[in-house]
Coordinates of C-alpha atoms and ligand atoms in Angstrom, one line a residue:
Chain A
X1 CA 59.9 -158.6 -36.6
X2 CA 62.5 -161.0 -35.4
X3 CA 63.2 -164.6 -34.4
X4 CA 63.8 -165.6 -30.8
X5 CA 66.5 -168.0 -29.8
X6 CA 67.2 -169.4 -26.3
X7 CA 70.4 -171.3 -25.7
X8 CA 70.8 -173.3 -22.5
X9 CA 68.8 -170.8 -20.5
X10 CA 68.8 -171.6 -16.8
X11 CA 67.3 -169.6 -13.9
X12 CA 68.0 -170.7 -10.4
X13 CA 66.5 -169.5 -7.1
X14 CA 69.0 -170.9 -4.7
X15 CA 69.4 -174.5 -5.7
X16 CA 65.9 -174.7 -7.3
X17 CA 65.9 -174.3 -11.1
X18 CA 62.8 -172.5 -12.3
X19 CA 64.1 -172.8 -15.8
X20 CA 66.5 -175.6 -16.5
X21 CA 68.7 -175.5 -19.6
X22 CA 66.0 -174.5 -22.0
X23 CA 66.7 -174.3 -25.7
X24 CA 64.2 -172.9 -28.1
X25 CA 64.1 -171.3 -31.6
X26 CA 61.0 -169.4 -32.6
X27 CA 61.0 -168.5 -36.3
X28 CA 60.1 -165.0 -37.6
X29 CA 56.3 -164.6 -37.6
X30 CA 55.7 -167.8 -35.8
X31 CA 53.4 -168.2 -32.8
X32 CA 54.7 -170.6 -30.2
X33 CA 52.9 -171.4 -27.0
X34 CA 54.6 -172.4 -23.8
X35 CA 52.3 -174.9 -22.2
X36 CA 52.8 -176.3 -18.7
X37 CA 51.1 -176.7 -15.3
X38 CA 51.2 -173.9 -12.7
X39 CA 54.7 -173.5 -11.4
X40 CA 56.4 -175.1 -14.3
X41 CA 58.5 -172.0 -15.1
X42 CA 56.5 -170.4 -17.9
X43 CA 56.4 -166.9 -16.4
X44 CA 60.0 -167.2 -15.4
X45 CA 61.0 -168.0 -19.0
X46 CA 58.9 -165.1 -20.4
X47 CA 60.4 -162.6 -17.9
X48 CA 63.9 -163.7 -18.8
X49 CA 63.1 -163.0 -22.5
X50 CA 61.5 -159.7 -21.6
X51 CA 64.6 -158.7 -19.5
X52 CA 62.7 -158.3 -16.3
X53 CA 64.9 -161.0 -14.8
X54 CA 68.5 -162.2 -15.6
X55 CA 69.2 -165.8 -16.4
X56 CA 71.7 -167.6 -14.2
X57 CA 73.3 -169.0 -17.3
X58 CA 72.6 -169.3 -21.0
X59 CA 72.1 -166.8 -23.8
X60 CA 69.0 -165.1 -25.2
X61 CA 68.9 -163.8 -28.8
X62 CA 66.2 -161.6 -30.4
X63 CA 66.6 -161.1 -34.2
X64 CA 70.1 -162.5 -34.0
X65 CA 71.2 -159.9 -31.4
X66 CA 72.4 -161.2 -28.0
X67 CA 70.1 -159.4 -25.5
X68 CA 71.0 -161.5 -22.5
X69 CA 72.5 -158.5 -20.7
X70 CA 70.3 -155.8 -22.3
X71 CA 67.8 -154.0 -20.0
X72 CA 64.1 -154.5 -20.7
X73 CA 63.9 -150.9 -22.1
X74 CA 66.2 -151.8 -25.0
X75 CA 64.6 -155.0 -26.1
X76 CA 61.6 -153.5 -28.1
X77 CA 59.2 -156.2 -26.9
X78 CA 55.4 -156.0 -26.6
X79 CA 54.3 -157.5 -23.3
X80 CA 50.8 -158.5 -22.2
X81 CA 49.9 -159.9 -18.8
X82 CA 46.9 -161.8 -17.5
X83 CA 46.1 -158.9 -15.2
X84 CA 46.1 -156.4 -18.1
X85 CA 48.5 -154.1 -16.2
X86 CA 47.0 -151.0 -17.8
X87 CA 48.0 -147.6 -16.4
X88 CA 44.9 -146.9 -14.2
X89 CA 45.3 -143.1 -14.2
X90 CA 45.4 -142.8 -18.0
X91 CA 42.6 -143.0 -20.6
X92 CA 42.6 -145.8 -23.2
X93 CA 44.2 -143.5 -25.8
X94 CA 46.9 -142.3 -23.3
X95 CA 47.7 -145.9 -22.5
X96 CA 48.3 -146.7 -26.2
X97 CA 50.2 -143.4 -26.7
X98 CA 52.6 -144.2 -23.9
X99 CA 55.2 -146.3 -25.8
X100 CA 55.1 -143.7 -28.7
X101 CA 55.7 -140.9 -26.2
X102 CA 58.7 -142.7 -24.9
X103 CA 60.0 -143.1 -28.4
X104 CA 59.5 -139.3 -29.0
X105 CA 57.2 -139.9 -32.0
X106 CA 55.5 -136.7 -33.1
X107 CA 52.1 -135.8 -31.8
X108 CA 50.1 -136.2 -35.0
X109 CA 51.9 -139.4 -36.1
X110 CA 51.5 -140.9 -32.6
X111 CA 47.9 -140.1 -32.6
X112 CA 47.3 -141.8 -35.9
X113 CA 49.2 -144.9 -34.9
X114 CA 47.4 -145.2 -31.6
X115 CA 44.0 -144.8 -33.2
X116 CA 44.9 -147.4 -35.9
X117 CA 46.0 -149.8 -33.2
X118 CA 42.7 -149.3 -31.3
X119 CA 40.8 -149.9 -34.5
X120 CA 42.7 -153.1 -35.0
X121 CA 41.5 -154.4 -31.7
X122 CA 38.0 -153.0 -32.4
X123 CA 38.0 -150.4 -29.6
X124 CA 37.6 -147.3 -31.7
X125 CA 35.1 -145.0 -29.9
X126 CA 36.4 -145.9 -26.4
X127 CA 39.5 -143.7 -26.6
X128 CA 38.6 -141.5 -23.7
X129 CA 37.4 -144.1 -21.3
X130 CA 39.4 -145.1 -18.2
X131 CA 40.5 -148.7 -17.8
X132 CA 38.1 -149.0 -14.8
X133 CA 35.2 -148.3 -17.2
X134 CA 36.0 -151.2 -19.4
X135 CA 35.1 -155.0 -19.3
X136 CA 37.9 -157.5 -18.8
X137 CA 37.9 -158.4 -22.5
X138 CA 38.1 -154.7 -23.5
X139 CA 40.9 -154.1 -21.1
X140 CA 42.9 -156.9 -22.5
X141 CA 42.3 -155.5 -26.0
X142 CA 43.8 -152.1 -24.8
X143 CA 46.8 -154.0 -23.4
X144 CA 47.2 -155.7 -26.8
X145 CA 46.9 -152.4 -28.7
X146 CA 49.5 -150.9 -26.4
X147 CA 51.8 -153.8 -27.0
X148 CA 51.7 -153.7 -30.8
X149 CA 51.4 -150.0 -31.5
X150 CA 55.1 -149.4 -31.7
X151 CA 55.8 -152.4 -34.0
X152 CA 57.7 -154.4 -31.4
X153 CA 60.2 -157.0 -32.6
X154 CA 58.5 -159.7 -30.7
X155 CA 55.3 -160.2 -28.7
X156 CA 55.2 -161.9 -25.3
X157 CA 51.8 -162.8 -23.8
X158 CA 51.6 -164.3 -20.3
X159 CA 48.2 -166.1 -20.0
X160 CA 46.5 -163.2 -21.7
X161 CA 43.1 -164.7 -21.7
X162 CA 43.3 -166.5 -18.4
X163 CA 41.1 -164.0 -16.5
X164 CA 38.3 -164.1 -19.0
X165 CA 35.3 -166.4 -19.0
X166 CA 35.2 -169.3 -21.4
X167 CA 33.1 -167.9 -24.2
X168 CA 34.9 -164.6 -24.4
X169 CA 38.2 -166.5 -24.2
X170 CA 37.3 -168.5 -27.3
X171 CA 36.3 -165.4 -29.2
X172 CA 39.5 -163.6 -28.3
X173 CA 41.6 -166.6 -29.2
X174 CA 40.4 -166.3 -32.7
X175 CA 41.0 -162.5 -32.8
X176 CA 44.4 -162.9 -31.3
X177 CA 45.4 -165.4 -33.8
X178 CA 44.2 -163.2 -36.7
X179 CA 45.9 -160.1 -35.3
X180 CA 49.1 -162.0 -34.9
X181 CA 49.0 -163.4 -38.4
X182 CA 48.1 -160.0 -40.0
X183 CA 51.0 -158.3 -38.1
X184 CA 53.3 -161.2 -38.8
X185 CA 54.9 -160.6 -35.4
X186 CA 56.9 -163.4 -33.7
X187 CA 54.9 -164.4 -30.7
X188 CA 55.4 -166.4 -27.5
X189 CA 52.2 -167.1 -25.6
X190 CA 52.1 -168.7 -22.2
X191 CA 49.2 -170.8 -21.2
X192 CA 48.2 -173.7 -18.9
X193 CA 45.2 -174.4 -21.1
X194 CA 45.9 -177.3 -23.5
X195 CA 43.0 -176.5 -25.8
X196 CA 44.2 -172.9 -26.1
X197 CA 47.7 -174.2 -27.0
X198 CA 46.3 -176.7 -29.5
X199 CA 44.1 -174.2 -31.2
X200 CA 46.4 -171.2 -31.4
X201 CA 49.9 -172.4 -31.9
X202 CA 52.1 -173.0 -34.9
X203 CA 54.1 -175.0 -32.4
X204 CA 53.8 -175.9 -28.7
X205 CA 56.6 -176.1 -26.2
X206 CA 55.6 -178.3 -23.3
X207 CA 57.3 -177.4 -20.0
X208 CA 57.4 -179.3 -16.7
X209 CA 59.5 -178.4 -13.7
X210 CA 61.5 -175.9 -15.7
X211 CA 62.5 -178.5 -18.3
X212 CA 61.4 -178.7 -21.9
X213 CA 59.4 -181.9 -22.5
X214 CA 58.7 -181.4 -26.2
X215 CA 58.6 -178.8 -28.9
X216 CA 56.3 -179.8 -31.8
X217 CA 53.3 -178.8 -33.9
X218 CA 49.9 -179.2 -32.1
X219 CA 48.9 -182.4 -33.9
X220 CA 52.3 -184.0 -33.4
X221 CA 52.4 -183.1 -29.7
X222 CA 48.9 -184.5 -29.3
X223 CA 49.3 -187.7 -31.3
X224 CA 53.0 -188.3 -30.9
X225 CA 53.9 -187.0 -27.5
X226 CA 57.6 -187.3 -26.4
X227 CA 56.7 -188.8 -23.1
X228 CA 54.0 -189.7 -20.7
X229 CA 53.8 -186.2 -19.2
X230 CA 53.1 -184.6 -22.5
X231 CA 50.6 -187.4 -23.4
X232 CA 48.6 -186.7 -20.3
X233 CA 48.9 -182.9 -20.2
X234 CA 47.6 -182.4 -23.8
X235 CA 44.4 -184.4 -23.3
X236 CA 42.8 -187.7 -22.2
X237 CA 45.4 -190.5 -22.7
X238 CA 44.7 -194.2 -22.8
X239 CA 47.7 -196.5 -22.5
X240 CA 47.6 -200.0 -23.9
X241 CA 50.2 -202.7 -23.5
X242 CA 52.5 -203.6 -26.4
X243 CA 53.7 -207.2 -27.2
X244 CA 57.3 -206.1 -26.3
X245 CA 56.1 -205.2 -22.8
X246 CA 56.1 -201.4 -23.5
X247 CA 53.2 -199.0 -23.5
X248 CA 51.4 -197.1 -26.2
X249 CA 49.1 -194.1 -26.3
X250 CA 45.8 -194.2 -28.0
X251 CA 43.6 -191.1 -28.0
X252 CA 39.8 -191.4 -27.2
X253 CA 38.7 -190.4 -30.7
X254 CA 40.7 -193.2 -32.2
X255 CA 38.9 -195.9 -30.3
X256 CA 36.0 -197.7 -32.1
X257 CA 33.0 -199.1 -30.4
X258 CA 30.6 -201.6 -31.8
X259 CA 27.7 -203.7 -30.5
X260 CA 29.2 -206.9 -31.9
X261 CA 32.2 -207.9 -34.0
X262 CA 35.9 -207.9 -33.5
X263 CA 37.7 -206.3 -30.6
X264 CA 38.0 -206.6 -26.8
X265 CA 34.8 -207.0 -24.8
X266 CA 34.1 -204.2 -22.4
X267 CA 31.3 -202.7 -20.3
X268 CA 30.2 -199.0 -20.5
X269 CA 30.8 -197.6 -17.0
X270 CA 29.7 -194.1 -17.8
X271 CA 28.4 -192.3 -20.9
X272 CA 28.9 -188.5 -20.7
X273 CA 27.1 -186.2 -23.2
X274 CA 29.3 -183.3 -24.2
X275 CA 27.2 -181.8 -26.9
X276 CA 29.3 -182.5 -30.0
X277 CA 30.7 -185.7 -28.6
X278 CA 29.8 -188.5 -26.2
X279 CA 32.6 -189.7 -23.9
X280 CA 32.5 -193.3 -22.8
X281 CA 34.3 -194.6 -19.8
X282 CA 34.9 -198.3 -20.4
X283 CA 36.0 -201.2 -18.3
X284 CA 37.8 -203.8 -20.4
X285 CA 37.1 -207.4 -19.3
X286 CA 40.0 -208.8 -17.2
X287 CA 42.0 -205.6 -17.1
X288 CA 43.0 -203.1 -14.4
X289 CA 40.9 -200.6 -12.5
X290 CA 41.8 -197.6 -14.8
X291 CA 38.9 -197.2 -17.3
X292 CA 39.6 -196.6 -20.9
X293 CA 38.1 -193.5 -22.4
X294 CA 36.5 -193.3 -25.8
X295 CA 35.0 -190.3 -27.6
X296 CA 32.5 -190.7 -30.3
X297 CA 30.6 -188.2 -32.4
X298 CA 27.1 -187.6 -31.2
X299 CA 25.6 -188.7 -34.5
X300 CA 26.8 -192.3 -34.2
X301 CA 25.1 -195.2 -32.4
X302 CA 24.8 -194.5 -28.7
X303 CA 25.5 -196.9 -25.9
X304 CA 24.0 -196.7 -22.4
X305 CA 25.7 -197.1 -19.1
X306 CA 26.0 -200.7 -18.2
X307 CA 25.8 -201.9 -21.8
X308 CA 28.3 -204.4 -23.2
X309 CA 30.4 -203.3 -26.2
X310 CA 33.3 -204.4 -28.3
X311 CA 36.4 -202.0 -28.3
X312 CA 39.0 -201.8 -31.1
X313 CA 41.6 -199.5 -32.6
X314 CA 44.0 -199.5 -35.5
X315 CA 47.6 -200.4 -34.8
X316 CA 48.5 -197.2 -36.8
X317 CA 46.8 -195.1 -34.1
X318 CA 49.1 -196.4 -31.4
X319 CA 52.1 -194.3 -30.3
X320 CA 54.7 -195.9 -28.1
X321 CA 55.4 -193.9 -25.0
X322 CA 58.1 -194.5 -22.4
X323 CA 56.8 -195.1 -18.9
Chain B
X1 CA 31.9 -164.2 16.6
X2 CA 32.1 -161.2 18.9
X3 CA 29.3 -158.7 18.5
X4 CA 26.8 -161.3 17.3
X5 CA 24.7 -161.5 20.4
X6 CA 23.0 -158.2 21.5
X7 CA 24.6 -157.9 25.0
X8 CA 28.2 -158.3 23.8
X9 CA 27.5 -155.8 21.1
X10 CA 26.1 -153.4 23.6
X11 CA 29.1 -153.9 25.9
X12 CA 31.5 -153.3 23.0
X13 CA 29.6 -150.1 22.0
X14 CA 29.7 -148.9 25.6
X15 CA 33.4 -149.6 25.9
X16 CA 34.0 -147.8 22.6
X17 CA 32.1 -144.7 23.9
X18 CA 33.9 -144.8 27.2
X19 CA 37.3 -145.0 25.4
X20 CA 36.3 -142.1 23.1
X21 CA 35.1 -140.0 26.1
X22 CA 38.2 -140.8 28.0
X23 CA 40.3 -139.5 25.1
X24 CA 38.2 -136.4 24.3
X25 CA 37.4 -135.1 27.8
X26 CA 40.8 -133.4 28.1
X27 CA 40.0 -131.7 24.8
X28 CA 36.6 -130.6 26.1
X29 CA 38.4 -129.0 29.1
X30 CA 41.4 -127.5 27.3
X31 CA 39.6 -125.9 24.4
X32 CA 37.1 -123.8 26.5
X33 CA 39.9 -122.9 28.9
X34 CA 41.9 -121.4 26.1
X35 CA 39.2 -118.9 25.5
X36 CA 39.0 -118.0 29.2
X37 CA 39.1 -114.4 30.3
X38 CA 40.6 -115.4 33.7
X39 CA 44.2 -114.8 34.7
X40 CA 44.7 -118.3 36.1
X41 CA 43.7 -121.8 35.0
X42 CA 40.1 -122.2 36.2
X43 CA 37.3 -124.4 34.9
X44 CA 34.7 -123.6 33.8
X45 CA 36.0 -120.3 32.5
X46 CA 34.3 -117.3 34.1
X47 CA 34.2 -115.4 30.8
X48 CA 35.3 -115.6 27.2
X49 CA 38.3 -113.7 25.6
X50 CA 41.1 -114.2 23.1
X51 CA 43.7 -112.9 25.5
X52 CA 45.7 -116.2 25.6
X53 CA 45.8 -116.3 21.9
X54 CA 47.1 -112.7 21.9
X55 CA 49.6 -113.7 24.5
X56 CA 50.8 -116.5 22.4
X57 CA 51.0 -114.6 19.1
X58 CA 52.5 -111.6 20.9
X59 CA 55.3 -113.5 22.5
X60 CA 58.4 -113.6 20.4
X61 CA 59.8 -116.7 22.1
X62 CA 56.6 -118.6 21.3
X63 CA 56.8 -117.3 17.7
X64 CA 60.4 -118.4 17.5
X65 CA 59.5 -121.9 18.8
X66 CA 56.8 -121.9 16.2
X67 CA 59.2 -121.1 13.4
X68 CA 61.7 -123.7 14.6
X69 CA 59.0 -126.4 14.8
X70 CA 57.6 -125.5 11.4
X71 CA 60.9 -125.4 9.6
X72 CA 62.1 -128.6 11.3
X73 CA 58.8 -130.3 10.4
X74 CA 58.9 -129.1 6.9
X75 CA 62.4 -130.1 6.1
X76 CA 62.4 -133.4 8.1
X77 CA 59.1 -134.5 6.7
X78 CA 60.2 -134.0 3.1
X79 CA 63.6 -135.7 3.8
X80 CA 61.8 -138.6 5.4
X81 CA 59.4 -138.8 2.5
X82 CA 62.2 -139.0 -0.1
X83 CA 64.5 -141.3 1.9
X84 CA 61.7 -143.5 3.3
X85 CA 60.0 -143.6 -0.1
X86 CA 63.1 -144.8 -1.8
X87 CA 63.9 -147.3 1.0
X88 CA 60.4 -148.8 1.1
X89 CA 60.3 -149.0 -2.7
X90 CA 63.5 -151.1 -2.5
X91 CA 62.1 -153.1 0.3
X92 CA 58.9 -154.0 -1.4
X93 CA 60.2 -154.4 -5.0
X94 CA 63.7 -155.7 -4.4
X95 CA 64.6 -159.3 -3.8
X96 CA 67.9 -159.3 -1.9
X97 CA 69.5 -160.9 1.1
X98 CA 69.0 -159.1 4.4
X99 CA 65.8 -157.4 3.4
X100 CA 64.1 -158.4 6.7
X101 CA 66.8 -157.0 8.9
X102 CA 67.0 -153.8 6.7
X103 CA 63.3 -153.2 7.2
X104 CA 63.5 -153.9 10.9
X105 CA 66.3 -151.3 11.1
X106 CA 64.2 -148.6 9.4
X107 CA 61.1 -149.4 11.6
X108 CA 63.1 -149.5 14.8
X109 CA 62.4 -145.9 15.9
X110 CA 58.7 -146.7 16.0
X111 CA 59.1 -150.0 17.9
X112 CA 61.8 -149.4 20.5
X113 CA 60.9 -147.1 23.5
X114 CA 61.4 -143.5 22.4
X115 CA 63.7 -142.8 25.3
X116 CA 66.1 -145.4 23.9
X117 CA 66.1 -143.7 20.5
X118 CA 66.6 -140.4 22.3
X119 CA 69.7 -141.6 24.1
X120 CA 71.0 -143.3 21.0
X121 CA 70.6 -140.0 19.0
X122 CA 72.1 -138.0 21.8
X123 CA 75.2 -140.2 21.8
X124 CA 75.3 -140.4 18.0
X125 CA 74.8 -136.7 17.3
X126 CA 77.4 -135.8 20.0
X127 CA 79.9 -138.0 18.3
X128 CA 79.5 -136.2 15.0
X129 CA 79.3 -132.8 16.6
X130 CA 75.7 -132.1 15.7
X131 CA 74.3 -132.1 19.2
X132 CA 72.2 -129.0 19.8
X133 CA 72.4 -127.9 16.2
X134 CA 69.5 -127.3 13.8
X135 CA 70.9 -129.9 11.4
X136 CA 71.0 -132.4 14.2
X137 CA 67.4 -131.7 15.0
X138 CA 66.4 -132.2 11.4
X139 CA 68.4 -135.5 11.2
X140 CA 66.8 -136.8 14.3
X141 CA 63.3 -136.0 13.2
X142 CA 63.9 -137.5 9.8
X143 CA 65.0 -140.8 11.4
X144 CA 61.9 -140.7 13.6
X145 CA 59.6 -140.0 10.7
X146 CA 61.0 -142.6 8.2
X147 CA 59.0 -145.5 9.8
X148 CA 55.7 -143.6 9.3
X149 CA 56.5 -143.1 5.7
X150 CA 57.5 -146.7 5.3
X151 CA 54.3 -147.9 6.9
X152 CA 52.0 -145.7 4.8
X153 CA 53.8 -146.1 1.4
X154 CA 54.6 -149.8 2.1
X155 CA 51.0 -150.7 1.9
X156 CA 50.4 -148.5 -1.2
X157 CA 53.3 -150.0 -3.1
X158 CA 52.4 -153.5 -2.1
X159 CA 48.9 -152.9 -3.5
X160 CA 50.2 -151.5 -6.7
X161 CA 50.6 -154.3 -9.3
X162 CA 54.3 -154.5 -10.1
X163 CA 53.5 -155.7 -13.6
X164 CA 52.2 -152.3 -14.4
X165 CA 55.8 -151.0 -13.8
X166 CA 57.3 -153.9 -15.7
X167 CA 55.1 -153.2 -18.7
X168 CA 56.2 -149.6 -18.6
X169 CA 59.8 -150.7 -18.7
X170 CA 59.1 -153.1 -21.5
X171 CA 57.5 -150.2 -23.5
X172 CA 60.8 -148.4 -23.3
X173 CA 60.3 -146.2 -20.2
X174 CA 63.3 -145.7 -18.0
X175 CA 63.1 -146.3 -14.3
X176 CA 62.8 -142.6 -13.4
X177 CA 60.3 -141.9 -16.2
X178 CA 58.2 -144.9 -14.9
X179 CA 58.4 -143.5 -11.4
X180 CA 57.3 -140.0 -12.5
X181 CA 54.6 -140.9 -15.0
X182 CA 53.2 -144.2 -13.7
X183 CA 54.0 -145.0 -10.1
X184 CA 53.8 -141.5 -8.4
X185 CA 50.5 -140.4 -10.0
X186 CA 48.9 -143.6 -8.8
X187 CA 50.5 -143.4 -5.3
X188 CA 49.9 -139.6 -4.9
X189 CA 47.2 -139.9 -2.2
X190 CA 49.4 -142.2 -0.1
X191 CA 52.4 -139.9 -0.6
X192 CA 50.4 -137.0 0.6
X193 CA 49.2 -139.0 3.6
X194 CA 52.7 -140.1 4.4
X195 CA 53.9 -136.5 4.2
X196 CA 51.2 -135.3 6.6
X197 CA 51.9 -138.0 9.1
X198 CA 55.6 -137.2 9.0
X199 CA 54.9 -133.5 9.4
X200 CA 52.6 -134.1 12.4
X201 CA 55.0 -136.6 13.8
X202 CA 57.8 -134.0 13.8
X203 CA 55.6 -131.2 15.0
X204 CA 54.4 -133.2 18.0
X205 CA 57.7 -134.7 19.0
X206 CA 59.0 -133.8 22.4
X207 CA 61.1 -136.6 24.0
X208 CA 63.9 -136.8 21.5
X209 CA 63.8 -133.1 20.9
X210 CA 64.3 -132.4 24.7
X211 CA 67.4 -134.5 24.6
X212 CA 69.1 -133.2 21.6
X213 CA 67.8 -129.7 20.7
X214 CA 70.1 -127.8 23.0
X215 CA 69.2 -124.1 22.8
X216 CA 66.5 -124.7 20.2
X217 CA 63.0 -124.5 21.4
X218 CA 60.2 -126.3 19.5
X219 CA 56.5 -125.7 20.4
X220 CA 56.0 -129.0 22.3
X221 CA 59.4 -128.7 24.0
X222 CA 58.5 -125.1 25.2
X223 CA 55.0 -126.3 26.3
X224 CA 56.7 -129.0 28.4
X225 CA 59.2 -126.6 29.9
X226 CA 56.5 -124.0 30.7
X227 CA 54.4 -126.6 32.4
X228 CA 57.3 -127.4 34.7
X229 CA 58.1 -123.8 35.5
X230 CA 54.6 -122.3 35.9
X231 CA 51.1 -123.1 34.8
X232 CA 50.4 -120.4 32.3
X233 CA 47.0 -120.4 30.4
X234 CA 48.9 -119.5 27.2
X235 CA 49.6 -123.2 27.0
X236 CA 45.9 -124.0 26.5
X237 CA 45.8 -121.7 23.5
X238 CA 48.8 -123.4 22.0
X239 CA 47.3 -126.8 22.7
X240 CA 44.0 -125.8 21.1
X241 CA 45.9 -124.6 18.0
X242 CA 47.9 -127.8 17.8
X243 CA 44.7 -129.9 18.2
X244 CA 43.0 -127.8 15.4
X245 CA 46.0 -128.3 13.1
X246 CA 46.2 -132.0 13.7
X247 CA 42.5 -132.6 13.2
X248 CA 42.5 -130.5 10.0
X249 CA 45.5 -132.4 8.7
X250 CA 44.1 -135.8 9.5
X251 CA 40.8 -134.8 8.0
X252 CA 42.6 -133.9 4.8
X253 CA 44.3 -137.3 4.8
X254 CA 41.0 -139.0 5.3
X255 CA 39.4 -137.0 2.5
X256 CA 42.1 -137.7 0.0
X257 CA 42.4 -141.4 0.9
X258 CA 38.7 -141.7 0.9
X259 CA 38.4 -140.3 -2.5
X260 CA 41.2 -142.6 -3.7
X261 CA 39.5 -145.5 -2.0
X262 CA 36.3 -144.7 -3.9
X263 CA 38.3 -144.5 -7.0
X264 CA 39.7 -147.9 -6.3
X265 CA 36.3 -149.3 -5.7
X266 CA 35.2 -148.2 -9.1
X267 CA 38.3 -149.7 -10.6
X268 CA 37.4 -153.2 -9.4
Ligands
LIG401 N1 61.5 -164.7 -7.3 C1 61.4 -166.0 -7.0 N2 62.0 -166.5 -6.0 C2 61.9 -167.9 -5.7 N3 61.2 -168.7 -6.5 C3 60.6 -168.2 -7.5 C4 60.6 -166.8 -7.9 N4 59.9 -166.7 -9.0 C5 59.4 -167.9 -9.3 N5 59.8 -168.8 -8.5 C6 59.5 -170.3 -8.5 O1 59.7 -170.7 -9.8 C7 58.8 -171.7 -10.2 C8 58.2 -171.3 -11.5 O2 57.4 -170.1 -11.4 P1 56.7 -169.4 -12.6 O3 57.6 -169.2 -13.7 O4 55.9 -168.3 -12.1 O5 55.7 -170.6 -13.0 P2 54.4 -170.6 -14.0 O6 54.3 -169.3 -14.6 O7 54.6 -171.7 -14.9 O8 53.2 -170.9 -13.1 C9 57.7 -171.7 -9.1 O9 58.0 -172.9 -8.3 C10 58.0 -170.5 -8.3 O10 57.7 -170.7 -6.9
LIG402 MG1 52.8 -167.8 -14.6

């Protein structure tokens, strides 16, 4: 178990920088997600830490040791990919035994460790199956067991749940978080799914075009984004004008609707039922084309499409964001 | 959409059968003739016998050619497998400047007219003093077989998820250990197919061999020379044996790849 530190890490392909001067410190036992759109350099960053790729410049430290020039084999990292990357010709048990065999751990001890790891991911009983005989979720559990069975210093997960359907993904998110907490292993998880990042992380690092946009706890990144990109990537963002000519973010849940009373008059353009919440698209009188979005609990008063409402928010819920 | 309307479909089928017949008719003539009892080449054969097979196996020059062909094919196919395998792994997995030209260079013997390769090898081997030597023959056949290996293994490597190898490295496995325990077991059917193709490629080769083999006789080279001198029915026996060998080898490839293919289908 070790911390991870990146200092000015840059990876160039020709003149294009896939990772551009990235600094990051992940504390021991912490779970940090790297969140960004496709092509923002998330996989590049992970492969640099894993040693599958060499940075053009900058240093990488794991547990205080400079591993920038160390090969992947010597970094003691657990790695999980979206595509599972199980060894197709081996059984589940053989897959999990692989890193122990490489480390020349005795047969009996290795067997015990592998079976414990499989129990940890709730796959005991499937030891002798082939990967091809497992569902996607089961295969990813095998990959996870294989990545933690040798007590790696750190765990790197590249969109580990990206190939699974929504329900299974939400289940596995919870399991993954519990597993990570019980092992106390320092973890970097890559995702392009903002909900996943918000629900799993101790902290989120938002990446765009190879550059760090913000590193912050989920609530802070969501409510106090460092810039407009972060504001919009982490969820629905409403921007309102400030007296000084600037702009401020207000999230949909912070917007109050009422049939009458104080606030700005508006018309409901669309009311969308989402189960737990109702999302309203509102057109404020005398303002631009872009509708404001409000989200209200389903239990509150409901407004129909076309209805006129009053819109208000607290000044404390505004967060100034540079254009 | 070709083949959607009945008459184009029928036309295509007819063309296919015609092509197949065109290719197999020579076999239908050669194979019965090899079992002929007649002294000269006549069709249909007046009676059946194994005399031309006896003539072939009883002739020490044919046996010598057989031994040369077999040993050249065995050595050059393995050499092509090892060298071509390493080359194509680098070509598929590496990311370096000049990869395109490098691949073109390896594939050239398959693309340029064989006669040009033959002349090039003639000049090249003469320069290093290997013209007419056994080693020269092996080197030439290796060069000719490398493109076959690159083609067959190239597809297999491309289809094998590189992340599986990367995970193996991250788990602590060295490059060679990963090769042995992860990559090769999964690529085994294609490696076998590539080896068979290379072996047949060498065993059938006549143009380059005629240029550079000097005193060495391989089976196809001897067949070619015999045909020029006199038409001896022994050749039909040799041809039949070659056909049988090729068909069996290709059937083995189809079987192995077919099984692997089914394996892959169950994987998905
Ligand atoms: N080997 C490479 N050569 C050239 N460009 C690359 C290479 N690998 C990645 N890139 C580029 O770097 C950028 C970031 O890629 P990647 O890290 O895979 O993004 P992400 O994982 O966030 O989707 C992309 O624009 C991609 O095209
Ligand atoms: Mg990626």
